[in-house]
């Protein structure tokens, strides 16, 4: 994975944590009544979709369990039809999909870090010989 994609995944992870913090302790009714939180969540989720566009086909194929197309699709729905966002869908995405996505991204980042460390150790050992 390219370092640019690793940075994108780190940003995605950060955005997910932001959104989850925005709605922490909220019910759906409280969420719907809080325009600032709805706007913050919608904006952040749309940013996630924008970032997902820069993940290569190769990386997307390597991690097919991540709904790359849906992430980009949610961004398009928010950006192109903000006034008609289905808040139930946005809430479902935030409360059901984002926690799972966050676990998946953290798993990828952890394995990428471990793989990088192994490669560096192998290179160091080769260099010492």
Short mmCIF file of C-alpha atoms in Angstrom, two decimals:
data_model
loop_
_atom_site.label_atom_id
_atom_site.label_comp_id
_atom_site.label_asym_id
_atom_site.label_seq_id
_atom_site.Cartn_x
_atom_site.Cartn_y
_atom_site.Cartn_z
CA UNK A 1 0.00 0.00 0.00
CA UNK A 2 1.28 3.45 -0.88
CA UNK A 3 2.04 5.84 1.96
CA UNK A 4 -0.54 8.25 0.49
CA UNK A 5 -3.23 5.59 0.94
CA UNK A 6 -2.07 4.91 4.49
CA UNK A 7 -2.52 8.62 5.23
CA UNK A 8 -5.99 8.53 3.68
CA UNK A 9 -6.93 5.55 5.86
CA UNK A 10 -5.64 7.39 8.91
CA UNK A 11 -7.78 10.40 7.99
CA UNK A 12 -10.81 8.17 7.42
CA UNK A 13 -10.27 6.62 10.83
CA UNK A 14 -10.01 10.07 12.40
CA UNK A 15 -13.20 11.24 10.68
CA UNK A 16 -15.06 8.18 11.92
CA UNK A 17 -13.93 8.84 15.49
CA UNK A 18 -15.04 12.48 15.12
CA UNK A 19 -18.53 11.53 13.95
CA UNK A 20 -18.93 8.93 16.67
CA UNK A 21 -17.95 11.54 19.23
CA UNK A 22 -20.46 14.04 17.78
CA UNK A 23 -23.36 11.64 18.40
CA UNK A 24 -22.13 10.01 21.61
CA UNK A 25 -25.07 9.66 23.98
CA UNK A 26 -27.60 10.81 21.38
CA UNK A 27 -30.83 9.12 20.49
CA UNK A 28 -32.11 9.35 16.92
CA UNK A 29 -34.64 11.97 18.05
CA UNK A 30 -31.93 14.09 19.65
CA UNK A 31 -29.81 13.76 16.54
CA UNK A 32 -32.66 14.88 14.27
CA UNK A 33 -33.35 17.91 16.48
CA UNK A 34 -29.72 19.09 16.55
CA UNK A 35 -29.04 20.81 13.23
CA UNK A 36 -25.40 21.53 14.08
CA UNK A 37 -24.69 17.87 14.78
CA UNK A 38 -26.54 16.76 11.65
CA UNK A 39 -24.53 19.25 9.58
CA UNK A 40 -21.23 18.27 11.18
CA UNK A 41 -21.93 14.57 10.64
CA UNK A 42 -23.11 15.04 7.06
CA UNK A 43 -20.08 17.14 6.20
CA UNK A 44 -17.65 14.70 7.79
CA UNK A 45 -19.25 11.67 6.14
CA UNK A 46 -19.09 13.48 2.79
CA UNK A 47 -15.38 14.17 3.39
CA UNK A 48 -14.89 10.45 3.95
CA UNK A 49 -16.47 9.75 0.56
CA UNK A 50 -14.22 12.32 -1.07
CA UNK A 51 -11.12 10.67 0.42
CA UNK A 52 -12.29 7.19 -0.61
CA UNK A 53 -12.06 8.27 -4.25
CA UNK A 54 -8.28 8.30 -3.90
CA UNK A 55 -7.95 4.69 -2.80
CA UNK A 56 -6.52 2.69 -5.70
CA UNK A 57 -8.42 -0.14 -7.37
CA UNK A 58 -5.66 -2.48 -6.20
CA UNK A 59 -6.19 -1.55 -2.55
CA UNK A 60 -9.96 -1.73 -2.93
CA UNK A 61 -9.64 -5.23 -4.35
CA UNK A 62 -7.27 -6.21 -1.55
CA UNK A 63 -9.88 -5.14 1.04
CA UNK A 64 -13.22 -6.06 -0.54
CA UNK A 65 -15.03 -6.14 2.83
CA UNK A 66 -14.83 -2.37 3.00
CA UNK A 67 -17.81 -0.86 1.15
CA UNK A 68 -15.76 1.59 -0.91
CA UNK A 69 -18.54 2.22 -3.41
CA UNK A 70 -21.09 2.89 -0.66
CA UNK A 71 -18.74 5.34 1.05
CA UNK A 72 -18.41 7.29 -2.19
CA UNK A 73 -22.13 6.96 -2.87
CA UNK A 74 -23.06 8.44 0.50
CA UNK A 75 -20.84 11.41 -0.26
CA UNK A 76 -22.61 11.95 -3.57
CA UNK A 77 -26.05 11.79 -1.96
CA UNK A 78 -25.05 14.31 0.69
CA UNK A 79 -23.29 16.74 -1.63
CA UNK A 80 -25.78 16.66 -4.49
CA UNK A 81 -29.03 16.50 -2.51
CA UNK A 82 -28.23 17.87 0.95
CA UNK A 83 -31.73 19.24 1.54
CA UNK A 84 -33.24 15.78 1.05
CA UNK A 85 -30.84 13.68 3.12
CA UNK A 86 -32.70 10.83 4.76
CA UNK A 87 -31.65 11.34 8.37
CA UNK A 88 -32.61 7.77 9.24
CA UNK A 89 -30.12 6.52 6.64
CA UNK A 90 -27.42 8.90 7.87
CA UNK A 91 -28.11 7.82 11.48
CA UNK A 92 -27.96 4.16 10.49
CA UNK A 93 -24.68 4.73 8.70
CA UNK A 94 -23.23 6.50 11.73
CA UNK A 95 -24.43 4.08 14.39
CA UNK A 96 -24.25 0.76 12.54
CA UNK A 97 -21.77 1.06 9.69
CA UNK A 98 -19.11 3.45 10.96
CA UNK A 99 -18.11 1.47 14.07
CA UNK A 100 -17.55 -1.62 11.90
CA UNK A 101 -15.70 0.42 9.25
CA UNK A 102 -13.49 1.88 11.97
CA UNK A 103 -12.53 -1.63 13.13
CA UNK A 104 -11.73 -2.66 9.57
CA UNK A 105 -9.58 0.39 8.90
CA UNK A 106 -7.71 0.01 12.19
CA UNK A 107 -7.05 -3.63 11.30
CA UNK A 108 -5.60 -2.60 7.92
CA UNK A 109 -3.46 0.11 9.47
CA UNK A 110 -2.18 -2.26 12.14
CA UNK A 111 -1.21 -4.88 9.56
CA UNK A 112 0.38 -2.29 7.29
CA UNK A 113 2.49 -1.06 10.20
CA UNK A 114 3.52 -4.60 11.13
CA UNK A 115 4.36 -5.42 7.51
CA UNK A 116 6.46 -2.24 7.24
CA UNK A 117 8.32 -3.10 10.43
CA UNK A 118 9.06 -6.60 9.15
CA UNK A 119 10.34 -5.24 5.86
CA UNK A 120 12.58 -2.76 7.64
CA UNK A 121 13.99 -5.45 9.91
CA UNK A 122 14.69 -7.67 6.88
CA UNK A 123 16.42 -4.77 5.13
CA UNK A 124 18.48 -4.02 8.27
CA UNK A 125 19.53 -7.67 8.53
CA UNK A 126 20.47 -7.75 4.84
CA UNK A 127 22.48 -4.58 5.31
CA UNK A 128 24.37 -6.03 8.30
CA UNK A 129 25.47 -9.09 6.30
#
